[in-house]
Structure formats: structure tokens, C-alpha cells
PDB file of C-alpha atoms in Angstrom:
ATOM      1  CA  UNK I   2       0.000   0.000   0.000  1.00  0.00           C
ATOM      2  CA  UNK I   3       2.828   2.375   0.880  1.00  0.00           C
ATOM      3  CA  UNK I   4       4.463   1.840  -2.515  1.00  0.00           C
ATOM      4  CA  UNK I   5       1.180   2.425  -4.345  1.00  0.00           C
ATOM      5  CA  UNK I   6       0.771   5.759  -2.553  1.00  0.00           C
ATOM      6  CA  UNK I   7       4.329   6.745  -3.459  1.00  0.00           C
ATOM      7  CA  UNK I   8       3.736   5.898  -7.095  1.00  0.00           C
ATOM      8  CA  UNK I   9       0.444   7.791  -7.328  1.00  0.00           C
ATOM      9  CA  UNK I  10       1.911  10.919  -5.817  1.00  0.00           C
ATOM     10  CA  UNK I  11       5.286  10.667  -7.528  1.00  0.00           C
ATOM     11  CA  UNK I  12       7.188  13.922  -7.880  1.00  0.00           C
ATOM     12  CA  UNK I  13       8.132  15.007 -11.378  1.00  0.00           C
ATOM     13  CA  UNK I  14      11.788  14.103 -11.778  1.00  0.00           C
ATOM     14  CA  UNK I  15      13.455  17.090 -13.406  1.00  0.00           C
ATOM     15  CA  UNK I  16      16.858  15.394 -13.406  1.00  0.00           C
ATOM     16  CA  UNK I  17      17.922  14.814 -16.986  1.00  0.00           C
ATOM     17  CA  UNK I  18      15.432  17.320 -18.368  1.00  0.00           C
ATOM     18  CA  UNK I  19      16.439  20.214 -20.639  1.00  0.00           C
ATOM     19  CA  UNK I  20      15.466  23.770 -19.752  1.00  0.00           C
ATOM     20  CA  UNK I  21      15.622  27.054 -21.624  1.00  0.00           C
ATOM     21  CA  UNK I  22      16.127  29.975 -19.244  1.00  0.00           C
ATOM     22  CA  UNK I  23      15.803  33.517 -20.594  1.00  0.00           C
ATOM     23  CA  UNK I  24      17.403  36.329 -18.637  1.00  0.00           C
ATOM     24  CA  UNK I  25      19.906  33.752 -17.379  1.00  0.00           C
ATOM     25  CA  UNK I  26      22.913  36.043 -17.003  1.00  0.00           C
ATOM     26  CA  UNK I  27      21.979  37.535 -13.627  1.00  0.00           C
ATOM     27  CA  UNK I  28      19.244  38.048 -11.035  1.00  0.00           C
ATOM     28  CA  UNK I  29      16.468  35.480 -10.845  1.00  0.00           C
ATOM     29  CA  UNK I  30      17.433  33.816 -14.132  1.00  0.00           C
ATOM     30  CA  UNK I  31      20.935  33.151 -12.856  1.00  0.00           C
ATOM     31  CA  UNK I  32      19.719  31.748  -9.533  1.00  0.00           C
ATOM     32  CA  UNK I  33      17.172  29.477 -11.209  1.00  0.00           C
ATOM     33  CA  UNK I  34      19.815  28.212 -13.628  1.00  0.00           C
ATOM     34  CA  UNK I  35      22.209  27.321 -10.836  1.00  0.00           C
ATOM     35  CA  UNK I  36      19.539  25.564  -8.799  1.00  0.00           C
ATOM     36  CA  UNK I  37      18.433  23.602 -11.871  1.00  0.00           C
ATOM     37  CA  UNK I  38      22.072  22.640 -12.422  1.00  0.00           C
ATOM     38  CA  UNK I  39      22.168  21.119  -8.920  1.00  0.00           C
ATOM     39  CA  UNK I  40      19.126  19.044  -9.880  1.00  0.00           C
ATOM     40  CA  UNK I  41      20.923  17.611 -12.916  1.00  0.00           C
ATOM     41  CA  UNK I  42      19.062  19.656 -15.539  1.00  0.00           C
ATOM     42  CA  UNK I  43      20.744  20.528 -18.850  1.00  0.00           C
ATOM     43  CA  UNK I  44      20.564  24.230 -19.644  1.00  0.00           C
ATOM     44  CA  UNK I  45      20.129  26.484 -22.647  1.00  0.00           C
ATOM     45  CA  UNK I  46      21.057  29.862 -21.173  1.00  0.00           C
ATOM     46  CA  UNK I  47      19.695  32.902 -23.021  1.00  0.00           C
ATOM     47  CA  UNK I  48      20.589  36.556 -22.375  1.00  0.00           C
ATOM     48  CA  UNK I  49      22.287  39.538 -23.984  1.00  0.00           C
ATOM     49  CA  UNK I  50      25.460  39.587 -21.869  1.00  0.00           C
ATOM     50  CA  UNK I  51      27.706  36.831 -23.218  1.00  0.00           C
ATOM     51  CA  UNK I  52      30.412  37.323 -20.600  1.00  0.00           C
ATOM     52  CA  UNK I  53      27.974  36.909 -17.703  1.00  0.00           C
ATOM     53  CA  UNK I  54      26.323  33.958 -19.424  1.00  0.00           C
ATOM     54  CA  UNK I  55      29.659  32.164 -19.597  1.00  0.00           C
ATOM     55  CA  UNK I  56      30.210  32.816 -15.886  1.00  0.00           C
ATOM     56  CA  UNK I  57      26.840  31.188 -15.144  1.00  0.00           C
ATOM     57  CA  UNK I  58      27.758  28.297 -17.451  1.00  0.00           C
ATOM     58  CA  UNK I  59      30.983  27.595 -15.555  1.00  0.00           C
ATOM     59  CA  UNK I  60      29.164  27.619 -12.226  1.00  0.00           C
ATOM     60  CA  UNK I  61      26.349  25.436 -13.538  1.00  0.00           C
ATOM     61  CA  UNK I  62      28.793  22.856 -14.853  1.00  0.00           C
ATOM     62  CA  UNK I  63      30.561  22.737 -11.486  1.00  0.00           C
ATOM     63  CA  UNK I  64      27.199  22.183  -9.788  1.00  0.00           C
ATOM     64  CA  UNK I  65      26.445  19.150 -11.937  1.00  0.00           C
ATOM     65  CA  UNK I  66      24.520  20.222 -15.023  1.00  0.00           C
ATOM     66  CA  UNK I  67      25.200  17.576 -17.715  1.00  0.00           C
ATOM     67  CA  UNK I  68      25.210  20.107 -20.562  1.00  0.00           C
ATOM     68  CA  UNK I  69      25.181  23.895 -20.641  1.00  0.00           C
ATOM     69  CA  UNK I  70      25.135  26.025 -23.797  1.00  0.00           C
ATOM     70  CA  UNK I  71      25.022  29.827 -23.876  1.00  0.00           C
ATOM     71  CA  UNK I  72      23.057  31.840 -26.436  1.00  0.00           C
ATOM     72  CA  UNK I  73      23.664  35.570 -26.682  1.00  0.00           C
ATOM     73  CA  UNK I  74      20.270  36.921 -27.723  1.00  0.00           C
ATOM     74  CA  UNK I  75      18.448  40.237 -27.449  1.00  0.00           C
ATOM     75  CA  UNK I  76      14.943  39.092 -26.536  1.00  0.00           C
ATOM     76  CA  UNK I  77      13.405  42.165 -28.192  1.00  0.00           C
ATOM     77  CA  UNK I  78      14.784  41.125 -31.593  1.00  0.00           C
ATOM     78  CA  UNK I  79      12.467  38.601 -33.295  1.00  0.00           C
ATOM     79  CA  UNK I  80      15.137  37.403 -35.723  1.00  0.00           C
ATOM     80  CA  UNK I  81      17.623  36.791 -32.916  1.00  0.00           C
ATOM     81  CA  UNK I  82      15.002  34.794 -31.016  1.00  0.00           C
ATOM     82  CA  UNK I  83      14.288  32.722 -34.124  1.00  0.00           C
ATOM     83  CA  UNK I  84      17.975  31.958 -34.723  1.00  0.00           C
ATOM     84  CA  UNK I  85      18.481  31.146 -31.045  1.00  0.00           C
ATOM     85  CA  UNK I  86      15.613  28.654 -30.905  1.00  0.00           C
ATOM     86  CA  UNK I  87      16.872  27.012 -34.099  1.00  0.00           C
ATOM     87  CA  UNK I  88      20.339  26.622 -32.531  1.00  0.00           C
ATOM     88  CA  UNK I  89      18.865  25.235 -29.309  1.00  0.00           C
ATOM     89  CA  UNK I  90      16.902  22.624 -31.240  1.00  0.00           C
ATOM     90  CA  UNK I  91      20.046  21.552 -33.101  1.00  0.00           C
ATOM     91  CA  UNK I  92      22.153  21.465 -29.917  1.00  0.00           C
ATOM     92  CA  UNK I  93      19.639  19.687 -27.665  1.00  0.00           C
ATOM     93  CA  UNK I  94      17.031  18.160 -29.999  1.00  0.00           C
ATOM     94  CA  UNK I  95      14.444  18.263 -27.213  1.00  0.00           C
ATOM     95  CA  UNK I  96      13.324  20.697 -24.495  1.00  0.00           C
ATOM     96  CA  UNK I  97      10.956  19.989 -21.590  1.00  0.00           C
ATOM     97  CA  UNK I  98      11.035  23.290 -19.677  1.00  0.00           C
ATOM     98  CA  UNK I  99      10.771  26.908 -20.824  1.00  0.00           C
ATOM     99  CA  UNK I 100      11.360  29.552 -18.166  1.00  0.00           C
ATOM    100  CA  UNK I 101      10.526  33.037 -19.474  1.00  0.00           C
ATOM    101  CA  UNK I 102      12.342  35.208 -16.958  1.00  0.00           C
ATOM    102  CA  UNK I 103      13.980  37.985 -19.020  1.00  0.00           C
ATOM    103  CA  UNK I 104      12.629  41.407 -18.165  1.00  0.00           C
ATOM    104  CA  UNK I 105      13.437  45.063 -17.542  1.00  0.00           C
ATOM    105  CA  UNK I 106      11.981  47.775 -15.336  1.00  0.00           C
ATOM    106  CA  UNK I 107      10.231  50.991 -16.314  1.00  0.00           C
ATOM    107  CA  UNK I 108      11.430  53.836 -14.117  1.00  0.00           C
ATOM    108  CA  UNK I 109       8.512  55.225 -12.113  1.00  0.00           C
ATOM    109  CA  UNK I 110       6.815  58.195 -13.689  1.00  0.00           C
ATOM    110  CA  UNK I 111       3.757  59.601 -15.407  1.00  0.00           C
ATOM    111  CA  UNK I 112       3.040  58.177 -18.847  1.00  0.00           C
ATOM    112  CA  UNK I 113       3.658  61.471 -20.648  1.00  0.00           C
ATOM    113  CA  UNK I 114       7.128  61.664 -19.083  1.00  0.00           C
ATOM    114  CA  UNK I 115       8.260  58.187 -20.162  1.00  0.00           C
ATOM    115  CA  UNK I 116      10.554  58.315 -23.216  1.00  0.00           C
ATOM    116  CA  UNK I 117       9.293  56.619 -26.369  1.00  0.00           C
ATOM    117  CA  UNK I 118      12.250  54.213 -26.563  1.00  0.00           C
ATOM    118  CA  UNK I 119      11.664  53.128 -22.961  1.00  0.00           C
ATOM    119  CA  UNK I 120       8.012  52.348 -23.748  1.00  0.00           C
ATOM    120  CA  UNK I 121       9.086  50.206 -26.692  1.00  0.00           C
ATOM    121  CA  UNK I 122      11.850  48.410 -24.784  1.00  0.00           C
ATOM    122  CA  UNK I 123       9.632  47.480 -21.832  1.00  0.00           C
ATOM    123  CA  UNK I 124       6.835  46.127 -24.023  1.00  0.00           C
ATOM    124  CA  UNK I 125       9.244  44.403 -26.427  1.00  0.00           C
ATOM    125  CA  UNK I 126      11.279  42.657 -23.732  1.00  0.00           C
ATOM    126  CA  UNK I 127       8.758  42.009 -20.969  1.00  0.00           C
ATOM    127  CA  UNK I 128       5.866  40.923 -23.200  1.00  0.00           C
ATOM    128  CA  UNK I 129       6.550  40.557 -26.909  1.00  0.00           C
ATOM    129  CA  UNK I 130       9.867  38.779 -26.402  1.00  0.00           C
ATOM    130  CA  UNK I 131       8.150  36.239 -24.152  1.00  0.00           C
ATOM    131  CA  UNK I 132       5.381  35.698 -26.686  1.00  0.00           C
ATOM    132  CA  UNK I 133       7.784  35.148 -29.581  1.00  0.00           C
ATOM    133  CA  UNK I 134      10.079  32.878 -27.570  1.00  0.00           C
ATOM    134  CA  UNK I 135       7.130  30.758 -26.450  1.00  0.00           C
ATOM    135  CA  UNK I 136       5.615  30.674 -29.942  1.00  0.00           C
ATOM    136  CA  UNK I 137       8.825  29.252 -31.396  1.00  0.00           C
ATOM    137  CA  UNK I 138       9.628  26.803 -28.592  1.00  0.00           C
ATOM    138  CA  UNK I 139       6.088  25.437 -28.266  1.00  0.00           C
ATOM    139  CA  UNK I 140       6.315  22.925 -31.153  1.00  0.00           C
ATOM    140  CA  UNK I 141       9.373  21.388 -29.450  1.00  0.00           C
ATOM    141  CA  UNK I 142       7.600  21.213 -26.077  1.00  0.00           C
ATOM    142  CA  UNK I 143       4.546  19.555 -27.624  1.00  0.00           C
ATOM    143  CA  UNK I 144       6.706  16.659 -28.817  1.00  0.00           C
ATOM    144  CA  UNK I 145       7.639  15.712 -25.240  1.00  0.00           C
ATOM    145  CA  UNK I 146       5.869  13.338 -22.871  1.00  0.00           C
ATOM    146  CA  UNK I 147       5.604  16.171 -20.348  1.00  0.00           C
ATOM    147  CA  UNK I 148       6.593  19.817 -20.609  1.00  0.00           C
ATOM    148  CA  UNK I 149       6.313  23.077 -18.705  1.00  0.00           C
ATOM    149  CA  UNK I 150       6.116  26.769 -19.539  1.00  0.00           C
ATOM    150  CA  UNK I 151       6.635  29.105 -16.599  1.00  0.00           C
ATOM    151  CA  UNK I 152       6.262  32.851 -17.157  1.00  0.00           C
ATOM    152  CA  UNK I 153       7.667  35.408 -14.757  1.00  0.00           C
ATOM    153  CA  UNK I 154       5.168  38.235 -14.318  1.00  0.00           C
ATOM    154  CA  UNK I 155       5.086  40.455 -11.219  1.00  0.00           C
ATOM    155  CA  UNK I 156       2.823  41.813  -8.519  1.00  0.00           C
ATOM    156  CA  UNK I 157       2.302  44.506 -11.160  1.00  0.00           C
ATOM    157  CA  UNK I 158       0.603  41.844 -13.271  1.00  0.00           C
ATOM    158  CA  UNK I 159      -2.292  41.655 -10.816  1.00  0.00           C
ATOM    159  CA  UNK I 160      -2.258  45.012  -8.999  1.00  0.00           C
ATOM    160  CA  UNK I 161      -2.389  48.576 -10.309  1.00  0.00           C
ATOM    161  CA  UNK I 162       0.394  50.655  -8.754  1.00  0.00           C
ATOM    162  CA  UNK I 163       1.062  54.344  -9.450  1.00  0.00           C
ATOM    163  CA  UNK I 164       3.839  55.336 -11.816  1.00  0.00           C
ATOM    164  CA  UNK I 165       4.074  51.923 -13.532  1.00  0.00           C
ATOM    165  CA  UNK I 166       1.769  52.351 -16.528  1.00  0.00           C
ATOM    166  CA  UNK I 167       3.993  50.762 -19.182  1.00  0.00           C
ATOM    167  CA  UNK I 168       5.531  48.081 -16.957  1.00  0.00           C
ATOM    168  CA  UNK I 169       2.064  47.156 -15.693  1.00  0.00           C
ATOM    169  CA  UNK I 170       0.713  47.015 -19.259  1.00  0.00           C
ATOM    170  CA  UNK I 171       3.431  44.485 -20.099  1.00  0.00           C
ATOM    171  CA  UNK I 172       2.915  42.423 -16.952  1.00  0.00           C
ATOM    172  CA  UNK I 173      -0.877  42.344 -17.255  1.00  0.00           C
ATOM    173  CA  UNK I 174      -0.214  41.229 -20.809  1.00  0.00           C
ATOM    174  CA  UNK I 175       1.918  38.376 -19.455  1.00  0.00           C
ATOM    175  CA  UNK I 176      -0.946  37.385 -17.184  1.00  0.00           C
ATOM    176  CA  UNK I 177      -3.491  37.349 -20.020  1.00  0.00           C
ATOM    177  CA  UNK I 178      -1.075  35.536 -22.312  1.00  0.00           C
ATOM    178  CA  UNK I 179      -0.485  32.874 -19.661  1.00  0.00           C
ATOM    179  CA  UNK I 180      -4.187  32.400 -18.926  1.00  0.00           C
ATOM    180  CA  UNK I 181      -5.043  31.852 -22.598  1.00  0.00           C
ATOM    181  CA  UNK I 182      -2.085  29.496 -23.063  1.00  0.00           C
ATOM    182  CA  UNK I 183      -3.442  27.409 -20.189  1.00  0.00           C
ATOM    183  CA  UNK I 184      -6.760  27.094 -21.970  1.00  0.00           C
ATOM    184  CA  UNK I 185      -5.209  26.397 -25.365  1.00  0.00           C
ATOM    185  CA  UNK I 186      -2.834  23.750 -23.995  1.00  0.00           C
ATOM    186  CA  UNK I 187      -4.926  22.035 -21.314  1.00  0.00           C
ATOM    187  CA  UNK I 188      -5.474  18.937 -23.477  1.00  0.00           C
ATOM    188  CA  UNK I 189      -1.765  18.646 -24.308  1.00  0.00           C
ATOM    189  CA  UNK I 190       1.361  17.518 -22.457  1.00  0.00           C
ATOM    190  CA  UNK I 191       2.327  21.145 -21.743  1.00  0.00           C
ATOM    191  CA  UNK I 192       1.564  22.677 -18.352  1.00  0.00           C
ATOM    192  CA  UNK I 193       1.578  26.470 -18.041  1.00  0.00           C
ATOM    193  CA  UNK I 194       2.042  28.715 -15.008  1.00  0.00           C
ATOM    194  CA  UNK I 195       2.967  32.247 -14.007  1.00  0.00           C
ATOM    195  CA  UNK I 196       4.476  33.692 -10.873  1.00  0.00           C
ATOM    196  CA  UNK I 197       3.466  37.080  -9.493  1.00  0.00           C
ATOM    197  CA  UNK I 198       6.116  38.276  -7.061  1.00  0.00           C
ATOM    198  CA  UNK I 199       6.701  41.476  -5.169  1.00  0.00           C
ATOM    199  CA  UNK I 200       9.929  43.456  -5.477  1.00  0.00           C
ATOM    200  CA  UNK I 201      12.954  41.222  -5.902  1.00  0.00           C
ATOM    201  CA  UNK I 202      16.472  42.166  -4.858  1.00  0.00           C
ATOM    202  CA  UNK I 203      18.180  42.222  -8.262  1.00  0.00           C
ATOM    203  CA  UNK I 204      19.953  44.784 -10.425  1.00  0.00           C
ATOM    204  CA  UNK I 205      16.858  45.310 -12.601  1.00  0.00           C
ATOM    205  CA  UNK I 206      15.874  48.547 -10.873  1.00  0.00           C
ATOM    206  CA  UNK I 207      19.381  50.003 -10.770  1.00  0.00           C
ATOM    207  CA  UNK I 208      19.830  49.322 -14.494  1.00  0.00           C
ATOM    208  CA  UNK I 209      16.789  51.510 -15.156  1.00  0.00           C
ATOM    209  CA  UNK I 210      18.151  54.303 -12.964  1.00  0.00           C
ATOM    210  CA  UNK I 211      15.768  53.528 -10.100  1.00  0.00           C
ATOM    211  CA  UNK I 212      17.371  53.245  -6.683  1.00  0.00           C
ATOM    212  CA  UNK I 213      15.124  51.641  -4.087  1.00  0.00           C
ATOM    213  CA  UNK I 214      15.991  50.398  -0.629  1.00  0.00           C
ATOM    214  CA  UNK I 215      15.894  46.703  -1.473  1.00  0.00           C
ATOM    215  CA  UNK I 216      16.644  45.305   1.999  1.00  0.00           C
ATOM    216  CA  UNK I 217      13.089  43.986   2.374  1.00  0.00           C
ATOM    217  CA  UNK I 218      12.756  42.759  -1.204  1.00  0.00           C
ATOM    218  CA  UNK I 219      12.542  39.053  -2.019  1.00  0.00           C
ATOM    219  CA  UNK I 220      15.922  37.351  -2.408  1.00  0.00           C
ATOM    220  CA  UNK I 221      16.275  35.947  -5.938  1.00  0.00           C
ATOM    221  CA  UNK I 222      17.641  32.673  -4.556  1.00  0.00           C
ATOM    222  CA  UNK I 223      14.481  32.263  -2.436  1.00  0.00           C
ATOM    223  CA  UNK I 224      12.276  32.973  -5.448  1.00  0.00           C
ATOM    224  CA  UNK I 225      14.309  30.442  -7.423  1.00  0.00           C
ATOM    225  CA  UNK I 226      13.572  27.837  -4.729  1.00  0.00           C
ATOM    226  CA  UNK I 227       9.852  28.403  -5.274  1.00  0.00           C
ATOM    227  CA  UNK I 228      10.250  27.888  -9.023  1.00  0.00           C
ATOM    228  CA  UNK I 229      12.115  24.606  -8.454  1.00  0.00           C
ATOM    229  CA  UNK I 230       9.310  23.575  -6.071  1.00  0.00           C
ATOM    230  CA  UNK I 231       6.727  24.321  -8.775  1.00  0.00           C
ATOM    231  CA  UNK I 232       8.616  22.334 -11.387  1.00  0.00           C
ATOM    232  CA  UNK I 233       8.901  19.356  -9.046  1.00  0.00           C
ATOM    233  CA  UNK I 234       5.254  18.873  -8.044  1.00  0.00           C
ATOM    234  CA  UNK I 235       3.508  15.499  -8.331  1.00  0.00           C
ATOM    235  CA  UNK I 236       2.414  14.699 -11.856  1.00  0.00           C
ATOM    236  CA  UNK I 237      -1.261  15.046 -10.903  1.00  0.00           C
ATOM    237  CA  UNK I 238      -0.792  18.441  -9.225  1.00  0.00           C
ATOM    238  CA  UNK I 239      -0.006  21.796 -10.815  1.00  0.00           C
ATOM    239  CA  UNK I 240       0.493  25.238  -9.245  1.00  0.00           C
ATOM    240  CA  UNK I 241      -0.709  27.412 -12.100  1.00  0.00           C
ATOM    241  CA  UNK I 242      -0.844  30.798 -10.338  1.00  0.00           C
ATOM    242  CA  UNK I 243       1.641  31.533  -7.543  1.00  0.00           C
ATOM    243  CA  UNK I 244       1.802  34.901  -5.770  1.00  0.00           C
ATOM    244  CA  UNK I 245       4.843  35.649  -3.661  1.00  0.00           C
ATOM    245  CA  UNK I 246       5.587  38.424  -1.196  1.00  0.00           C
ATOM    246  CA  UNK I 247       8.433  39.039   1.225  1.00  0.00           C
TER     247      UNK I 247
END
């Protein structure tokens, strides 16, 4: 009886799986990549900063990842995404996990004061890049026995907060995109989820010229633990909407 119970509630074994991680060069993407490496997951690391990607690769290999390949890719460039996914398919042949983590911050301000190029960058990276990456990887995921798409949104994807009009537009878009994907893919092997976290202690804000006191923000390594927990749930259980605060 004990063995039957164990079998019925078996945890998804992510060891030996292949994961694409966007935004893998630092912050949450880096932490998730390293924790996946410890679990024996092979990694396709995607980000713009090739030097930082290679640093993550070296660490991931030391931690036990069987195979790590870096792909320098600007997620707001559709052609770069297309070439990257083509390379990943050649290098790995199969992929079971897509973690859409790449994102940037919109510095707080009124809409009329936000520069045009910042509007475009936030929407292109935080939303459109995710959509195009998912669109191109999805045929590979559908060929697997089991597969997962996990999209990183934000508290701003569920709550209206002043001064975040463009960032919130992108993150609400991620939420809607994720919800429809769940419906479209519910009869397939692909499970879909999003996480909606509060402020996370990464360099994202500083890169945008925003300097918050981040002492009480979520640690990226703690958030990464939650993602690993989600990926490792029993096969009959799925956490499709996880909201995280400090």
C-alpha cells in the first residue's frame, strides 16, 4: 500500500530534463539556472550579456549540469530569437522546460514623461519577447511526454500601482497571455504557469536608474527555490498561479 501511494503521488523528476532559461545572465534567471544545475538539468542559457552567461555556465557545470550552452540573444529582436531557438533545437534536440524570466523595469513616472524608446523596450522585452520565444519553442515542447512553460510576471501583473503604466501594461499582458495558453494547452502535455512576485532584490531597478531600498525585497535565490518547487510537483498536481511576497 505504501508503494502504491508513493507511485500515485510521484514527484516530477526534473533530473535529466532540458530547460531554456531567458534572462539567465543575472538576477532570478541566474539563480534558477544554478539551482536547476544542482538538480541535474541541462541548460540552454539565453541573455544579452555573453560574458555573464559564460560565468553562469561555468558555475552550472561545477554544480552538476550535464550540458550547458550559452546563447547571446536580445529578446526584443524577433530574428535573434528565431535563430536562437533554431540553434537550441540543433544542440539539444528536445526541451521539456521553458522559463521566461527575461525582463526590464520601467522607471517610475507619469506616462507622458516616459521616453518613447523606454516604452518600446519594456513592451518588447517584458511581453513581446516572451510571446515570440514561447511561440517558437512550443512545437518542441509539444513533442515531449511532459513539458512546462513558466512565465515570470510580477505583482504589477495583478495590482495597479502608481507610476508603472507601461511596466504594468506588459505584466498584465503576461498574465493574459499565460491564462489563454493554459486554456489552449490544457489537453496537451504542456503545463503552463505564471508567478506574481513582489519586489525582488536584483539589479533590474538600478539598471533603469531607479534606486530603491531593497533590503526587504525578495531574495532571488528564495524565489528560485519556489520555481524549483513548482517544477517538481507530483504529476497530478499543478500550481498554475503563484503569488509571492516578502
